[in-house]
DNA sequence: GATTATTATGGAACCGTTTCCAATTATATG
DNA sequence: CATATAATTGGAAACGGTTCCATAATAATC
């Protein structure tokens, strides 16, 4: 493996000069530039990243920290992130991070420190699994972080999150607008701020229209197909009179539709179903699922761009508008 | 940030000794071990990975190379891989690799070299996007590779793939066994060996039972919901007489069911549908989807373990049995 | 053409480890 | 107890870059 010294010798220049052409910092005359480039090509020279990082303290790597419960980040989103990084020649290290627990009250911070020590210029903290207090503390010590799917008020520039309250509200309003009064609801976990916001937005929309949702018509799900299926069955057994069902994500909506359909319930004529996320799958359920669009990829891209600005002094424009949008398909009908 | 020299000074030992306790290579007496550990703790010493890699040529990192067309690797599988790596303290770098093309005949190899140069001890090559010739060449120069979802005959120990021929055969046989003679088929792309094997297994099973599949009843899909939906519509318009439909993956099966159901076709009573993959979704379609189980995660885990053996001289047991298994649910019925 | 400002260049010192060898100390052997 | 053997230990040298400073070459100015 050729080193910078080999190149310098072959090109007949000093090592400093070679370093300058590699990094592009510092001035090099055109003649020497050519000589050095030729020598590098001849020797198939490839700079050693460890040596570069050791002496420059730059790693050209960012870390993605998230836990299982951060949600299902699709491979597509991950690819999107990688693509965004590629032009800057920075790589992505992913981790399966840990949440704090009674036994390990510092678990998340420790797993993050591990990532940082591994050699990351910056970090994407994905999801809301890390307590806000810890995030603020972390940011003091290591400012190159960006939050994806989490909103910390004190860090507006670094938070890339969707307004789940508004989205939940829109969902509720849509069902009300269509004349539904008996509304059932399969929620997600309540241990993240997302879930709470969406929940409150939804409930508030109903309440402001003087509709209250009966306890029996709320089922605590967990975003999985499984719970959507079980939830729909449960609700149907409890009180089969509801005319609309809101699900906290498309996966549970899809399996809820299956569950109800297989019991002979006609969707949407007997029960309207509204999902949340607008995943690919939503267009291909039967009937096609009305849902709330959540621009995951857009948020991910913005977060990455902000991080690049932070880490590498770039000045990319960042889009912070992630609006809730209702996608009307055929699973919700007007009640007459 | 404390260095090894600070630790050495505080502990009153030489730097070599400190290095030995960090790495665990070489012998250290119990007394000094304690002294050094205390000093490290007092200084909150964390070894600098760049320096370690520079001098040891070990990176404690492996790369995952795959292209968009490698298929949808779920976040769950990725997490599984990370988990498998964690006990060995090795990180994962993911890339969105490139396929060869007319304009870039070396694209895949170049993107792999980039990964290697970044600092990987080994590589998971995921999918069959890299020509076999290139893989063999790569392995000569960089033997620490493992193939996931690809089978190169000359590298049996490093190939972790599913026998798609057998699986396709089982699928075909299952439909035949249930008395189906008019069989439709939504395929995947034909540009990977997977797809071809599955295809031939399926066709062979039919042929050996003296059933031939009409050209009009084959639709070339691409594994997406979209093509599954379109394919089912297409087939139904062509010749609505088929009694069974085989789909190359569960996603297209799911959307095919939706498409047919929305046309008023009773699944499974009028048309049986058989999927492939056994994704989570398969249990929650309506009706629940019969399918072929593909043990993706199990293969991924085996591949990782093999790679750990290769890179770090470990001796983990590797499971190479990835058998095709039919999962009978309710989307295929016996024709009477 | 002399003087000054600017650009280009070489290379020592440094980044923080690992590794190897020589030296020391402890342990075993006869 | 002397000697052979094994276990510990210190630290120089090396890994392959970047950075900074002193110096040389070039361009600009009067």
PDB file of C-alpha atoms (C1' of nucleotides) in Angstrom, chain B residues 4-5 19-20 45 48 52 55, chain C residues 15-21 26:
ATOM      1  CA  UNK B   4      -2.120   6.042  27.175  1.00  0.00           C
ATOM      2  CA  UNK B   5       0.894   7.995  28.408  1.00  0.00           C
ATOM      3  CA  UNK B  19      -1.454  -1.132  25.981  1.00  0.00           C
ATOM      4  CA  UNK B  20      -1.338  -4.720  27.129  1.00  0.00           C
ATOM      5  CA  UNK B  45      -9.458   7.014  29.709  1.00  0.00           C
ATOM      6  CA  UNK B  48      -8.560   6.386  20.510  1.00  0.00           C
ATOM      7  CA  UNK B  52      -5.625   1.790  17.378  1.00  0.00           C
ATOM      8  CA  UNK B  55      -1.182   0.840  14.250  1.00  0.00           C
TER       9      UNK B  55
ATOM     10  C1'  DC C  15      -1.708  12.602  16.567  1.00  0.00           C
ATOM     11  C1'  DG C  16      -2.266   8.065  20.121  1.00  0.00           C
ATOM     12  C1'  DT C  17      -1.930   3.651  19.622  1.00  0.00           C
ATOM     13  C1'  DT C  18       0.612  -1.327  18.875  1.00  0.00           C
ATOM     14  C1'  DT C  19       4.559  -4.103  18.512  1.00  0.00           C
ATOM     15  C1'  DC C  20       8.858  -5.785  19.206  1.00  0.00           C
ATOM     16  C1'  DC C  21      13.073  -6.415  21.569  1.00  0.00           C
ATOM     17  C1'  DA C  26       9.875 -14.228  39.436  1.00  0.00           C
TER      18       DA C  26
END
